[in-house]
Amino acid sequence: MSDNDQEVVVEEIEMEEPQVEETEESVEVAEGEIDTGLTKALDTYRKLIESNELTEVEQSALEKRIKEIESREIIERDQAHEAQEIPVEKNKISIGPPTLTRFEKARIMGARALQLSLGAPPFIAIPETARTSLDIAMEELDKKVIPIIIRRVLPNGDFQNIPIDYFQ
């Protein structure tokens, strides 16, 4: 057996490490890391206070800030929020701009052009200037005859379903 063969065997053995399941101890370590970061920040504030570069007013303000930080409740996980629909009243769009964004327009025109190219009937008379299905889709969007609803979603999951004819 040559030296190269032995190296290959060693590499294969190293790759076959057992997978470690997450235990309560590893979770506690993660929580300890958060506390370590907090203590480091507080130590930095304390070092600033100990240095003679700050006035008494600034030192008292920093001490007050340290007490405020220590008294804060650390939130590790936000409580679950159930997504709710925000009702739409006529001409009142509460999420986003009152007009279609360029991304919404592109998505609508692309989807509609695909439908038209696959044989869907157009909602308008085909204009003489239309050369492609995209031209027809743009004309349909301008006339707001496409039966589509835009869903705008907030970061917390709340959403608003807006019919296309509500946009300006």
mmCIF file of C-alpha atoms in Angstrom:
data_model
loop_
_atom_site.group_PDB
_atom_site.id
_atom_site.type_symbol
_atom_site.label_atom_id
_atom_site.label_comp_id
_atom_site.label_asym_id
_atom_site.label_seq_id
_atom_site.Cartn_x
_atom_site.Cartn_y
_atom_site.Cartn_z
ATOM 1 C CA MET A 1 0.000 0.000 0.000
ATOM 2 C CA SER A 2 1.510 3.333 -1.006
ATOM 3 C CA ASP A 3 1.502 6.576 0.987
ATOM 4 C CA ASN A 4 -1.244 8.047 -1.221
ATOM 5 C CA ASP A 5 -3.600 5.166 -0.430
ATOM 6 C CA GLN A 6 -3.157 5.710 3.294
ATOM 7 C CA GLU A 7 -3.985 9.422 3.002
ATOM 8 C CA VAL A 8 -7.229 8.677 1.184
ATOM 9 C CA VAL A 9 -8.293 6.278 3.919
ATOM 10 C CA VAL A 10 -7.561 8.871 6.608
ATOM 11 C CA GLU A 11 -9.613 11.490 4.787
ATOM 12 C CA GLU A 12 -12.589 9.163 4.483
ATOM 13 C CA ILE A 13 -12.492 8.407 8.200
ATOM 14 C CA GLU A 14 -12.431 12.097 9.074
ATOM 15 C CA MET A 15 -15.460 12.771 6.904
ATOM 16 C CA GLU A 16 -17.548 10.152 8.712
ATOM 17 C CA GLU A 17 -18.013 12.111 11.918
ATOM 18 C CA PRO A 18 -21.217 11.414 13.808
ATOM 19 C CA GLN A 19 -23.818 14.132 13.617
ATOM 20 C CA VAL A 20 -24.467 15.819 16.933
ATOM 21 C CA GLU A 21 -28.085 16.437 17.826
ATOM 22 C CA GLU A 22 -28.964 19.743 19.442
ATOM 23 C CA THR A 23 -29.392 19.295 23.169
ATOM 24 C CA GLU A 24 -30.458 21.573 25.982
ATOM 25 C CA GLU A 25 -26.801 22.321 26.717
ATOM 26 C CA SER A 26 -26.213 23.757 23.232
ATOM 27 C CA VAL A 27 -29.292 25.957 23.650
ATOM 28 C CA GLU A 28 -27.938 27.236 26.950
ATOM 29 C CA VAL A 29 -24.655 28.117 25.254
ATOM 30 C CA ALA A 30 -26.543 30.189 22.697
ATOM 31 C CA GLU A 31 -28.307 32.077 25.492
ATOM 32 C CA GLY A 32 -24.959 32.615 27.208
ATOM 33 C CA GLU A 33 -23.599 34.204 24.028
ATOM 34 C CA ILE A 34 -26.344 36.821 24.186
ATOM 35 C CA ASP A 35 -25.477 37.592 27.808
ATOM 36 C CA THR A 36 -21.791 37.800 26.903
ATOM 37 C CA GLY A 37 -22.520 40.443 24.275
ATOM 38 C CA LEU A 38 -24.566 42.418 26.781
ATOM 39 C CA THR A 39 -21.852 42.262 29.417
ATOM 40 C CA LYS A 40 -19.233 43.345 26.888
ATOM 41 C CA ALA A 41 -21.335 46.365 25.964
ATOM 42 C CA LEU A 42 -21.850 47.279 29.606
ATOM 43 C CA ASP A 43 -18.119 46.837 30.308
ATOM 44 C CA THR A 44 -17.341 49.224 27.470
ATOM 45 C CA TYR A 45 -19.665 51.816 29.002
ATOM 46 C CA ARG A 46 -18.015 51.314 32.401
ATOM 47 C CA LYS A 47 -14.544 51.805 30.902
ATOM 48 C CA LEU A 48 -15.741 55.079 29.403
ATOM 49 C CA ILE A 49 -16.942 56.195 32.837
ATOM 50 C CA GLU A 50 -13.613 55.249 34.462
ATOM 51 C CA SER A 51 -11.652 57.267 31.916
ATOM 52 C CA ASN A 52 -11.188 60.874 32.988
ATOM 53 C CA GLU A 53 -12.120 62.190 29.533
ATOM 54 C CA LEU A 54 -15.822 62.642 30.364
ATOM 55 C CA THR A 55 -17.430 65.364 32.430
ATOM 56 C CA GLU A 56 -19.456 64.505 35.531
ATOM 57 C CA VAL A 57 -22.693 65.151 33.655
ATOM 58 C CA GLU A 58 -21.672 62.750 30.860
ATOM 59 C CA GLN A 59 -20.578 60.137 33.411
ATOM 60 C CA SER A 60 -23.895 60.333 35.252
ATOM 61 C CA ALA A 61 -25.735 60.077 31.930
ATOM 62 C CA LEU A 62 -23.737 56.933 31.070
ATOM 63 C CA GLU A 63 -24.418 55.403 34.490
ATOM 64 C CA LYS A 64 -28.107 56.087 33.997
ATOM 65 C CA ARG A 65 -27.890 54.456 30.549
ATOM 66 C CA ILE A 66 -26.177 51.370 32.040
ATOM 67 C CA LYS A 67 -28.953 50.974 34.632
ATOM 68 C CA GLU A 68 -31.542 51.342 31.864
ATOM 69 C CA ILE A 69 -29.860 48.662 29.736
ATOM 70 C CA GLU A 70 -29.549 46.260 32.684
ATOM 71 C CA SER A 71 -33.236 46.640 33.546
ATOM 72 C CA ARG A 72 -34.414 45.847 30.001
ATOM 73 C CA GLU A 73 -36.185 42.611 29.300
ATOM 74 C CA ILE A 74 -34.378 40.574 26.662
ATOM 75 C CA ILE A 75 -36.803 39.222 24.077
ATOM 76 C CA GLU A 76 -35.358 36.185 22.370
ATOM 77 C CA ARG A 77 -38.336 35.267 20.256
ATOM 78 C CA ASP A 78 -41.248 37.420 19.188
ATOM 79 C CA GLN A 79 -44.669 36.021 19.897
ATOM 80 C CA ALA A 80 -46.475 34.548 16.928
ATOM 81 C CA HIS A 81 -48.668 36.992 15.062
ATOM 82 C CA GLU A 82 -51.634 35.791 13.085
ATOM 83 C CA ALA A 83 -51.857 37.497 9.723
ATOM 84 C CA GLN A 84 -55.003 39.564 9.322
ATOM 85 C CA GLU A 85 -56.575 41.072 6.251
ATOM 86 C CA ILE A 86 -56.811 44.846 6.257
ATOM 87 C CA PRO A 87 -60.159 45.699 4.663
ATOM 88 C CA VAL A 88 -60.150 47.848 1.529
ATOM 89 C CA GLU A 89 -62.595 50.692 1.248
ATOM 90 C CA LYS A 90 -63.338 52.283 -2.105
ATOM 91 C CA ASN A 91 -60.324 54.358 -3.216
ATOM 92 C CA LYS A 92 -58.521 53.848 0.111
ATOM 93 C CA ILE A 93 -55.312 51.864 -0.196
ATOM 94 C CA SER A 94 -53.593 51.728 3.181
ATOM 95 C CA ILE A 95 -50.560 49.612 2.219
ATOM 96 C CA GLY A 96 -48.128 51.042 -0.287
ATOM 97 C CA PRO A 97 -48.560 53.739 -2.907
ATOM 98 C CA PRO A 98 -51.945 54.528 -4.470
ATOM 99 C CA THR A 99 -50.588 53.480 -7.872
ATOM 100 C CA LEU A 100 -49.249 50.174 -9.118
ATOM 101 C CA THR A 101 -45.544 49.775 -8.531
ATOM 102 C CA ARG A 102 -43.315 48.946 -11.478
ATOM 103 C CA PHE A 103 -42.870 45.444 -10.079
ATOM 104 C CA GLU A 104 -46.618 44.871 -9.864
ATOM 105 C CA LYS A 105 -47.065 46.161 -13.410
ATOM 106 C CA ALA A 106 -44.324 43.875 -14.703
ATOM 107 C CA ARG A 107 -45.803 40.861 -12.948
ATOM 108 C CA ILE A 108 -49.319 41.560 -14.214
ATOM 109 C CA MET A 109 -48.254 42.243 -17.793
ATOM 110 C CA GLY A 110 -45.988 39.194 -17.882
ATOM 111 C CA ALA A 111 -48.653 36.868 -16.529
ATOM 112 C CA ARG A 112 -51.335 38.282 -18.828
ATOM 113 C CA ALA A 113 -49.057 38.185 -21.889
ATOM 114 C CA LEU A 114 -48.336 34.534 -21.153
ATOM 115 C CA GLN A 115 -52.059 33.791 -20.911
ATOM 116 C CA LEU A 116 -52.713 35.551 -24.207
ATOM 117 C CA SER A 117 -49.862 33.730 -25.935
ATOM 118 C CA LEU A 118 -51.309 30.422 -24.733
ATOM 119 C CA GLY A 119 -54.680 31.210 -26.304
ATOM 120 C CA ALA A 120 -56.670 33.071 -23.637
ATOM 121 C CA PRO A 121 -59.287 35.425 -25.101
ATOM 122 C CA PRO A 122 -58.415 39.151 -24.831
ATOM 123 C CA PHE A 123 -60.674 41.425 -22.768
ATOM 124 C CA ILE A 124 -60.439 44.269 -25.317
ATOM 125 C CA ALA A 125 -60.580 44.585 -29.064
ATOM 126 C CA ILE A 126 -57.069 43.963 -30.328
ATOM 127 C CA PRO A 127 -55.560 47.312 -31.332
ATOM 128 C CA GLU A 128 -54.029 47.641 -34.800
ATOM 129 C CA THR A 129 -50.735 48.787 -33.272
ATOM 130 C CA ALA A 130 -50.410 45.612 -31.164
ATOM 131 C CA ARG A 131 -47.703 43.334 -32.482
ATOM 132 C CA THR A 132 -47.214 40.996 -29.516
ATOM 133 C CA SER A 133 -49.248 39.607 -26.660
ATOM 134 C CA LEU A 134 -47.340 41.998 -24.378
ATOM 135 C CA ASP A 135 -48.749 44.978 -26.298
ATOM 136 C CA ILE A 136 -52.272 43.637 -25.786
ATOM 137 C CA ALA A 137 -51.570 43.033 -22.068
ATOM 138 C CA MET A 138 -50.288 46.608 -21.678
ATOM 139 C CA GLU A 139 -53.427 47.976 -23.322
ATOM 140 C CA GLU A 140 -55.643 45.821 -21.072
ATOM 141 C CA LEU A 141 -53.758 47.061 -18.012
ATOM 142 C CA ASP A 142 -54.132 50.699 -19.112
ATOM 143 C CA LYS A 143 -57.896 50.221 -19.457
ATOM 144 C CA LYS A 144 -58.019 48.281 -16.138
ATOM 145 C CA VAL A 145 -60.100 45.448 -17.556
ATOM 146 C CA ILE A 146 -57.929 42.609 -16.268
ATOM 147 C CA PRO A 147 -59.799 40.869 -13.411
ATOM 148 C CA ILE A 148 -56.922 40.715 -10.972
ATOM 149 C CA ILE A 149 -56.417 41.539 -7.313
ATOM 150 C CA ILE A 150 -53.072 42.707 -5.929
ATOM 151 C CA ARG A 151 -52.108 41.424 -2.488
ATOM 152 C CA ARG A 152 -49.768 43.730 -0.592
ATOM 153 C CA VAL A 153 -48.221 42.191 2.503
ATOM 154 C CA LEU A 154 -46.688 43.906 5.524
ATOM 155 C CA PRO A 155 -43.621 42.436 7.292
ATOM 156 C CA ASN A 156 -45.770 41.163 10.171
ATOM 157 C CA GLY A 157 -47.936 39.154 7.741
ATOM 158 C CA ASP A 158 -50.937 41.481 7.598
ATOM 159 C CA PHE A 159 -52.128 41.974 4.048
ATOM 160 C CA GLN A 160 -54.511 43.948 1.886
ATOM 161 C CA ASN A 161 -56.186 42.600 -1.246
ATOM 162 C CA ILE A 162 -56.689 45.463 -3.691
ATOM 163 C CA PRO A 163 -58.708 45.143 -6.925
ATOM 164 C CA ILE A 164 -56.892 46.611 -9.896
ATOM 165 C CA ASP A 165 -59.572 49.204 -10.580
ATOM 166 C CA TYR A 166 -58.880 50.876 -7.190
ATOM 167 C CA PHE A 167 -55.465 52.058 -8.364
ATOM 168 C CA GLN A 168 -55.020 55.504 -9.897
#
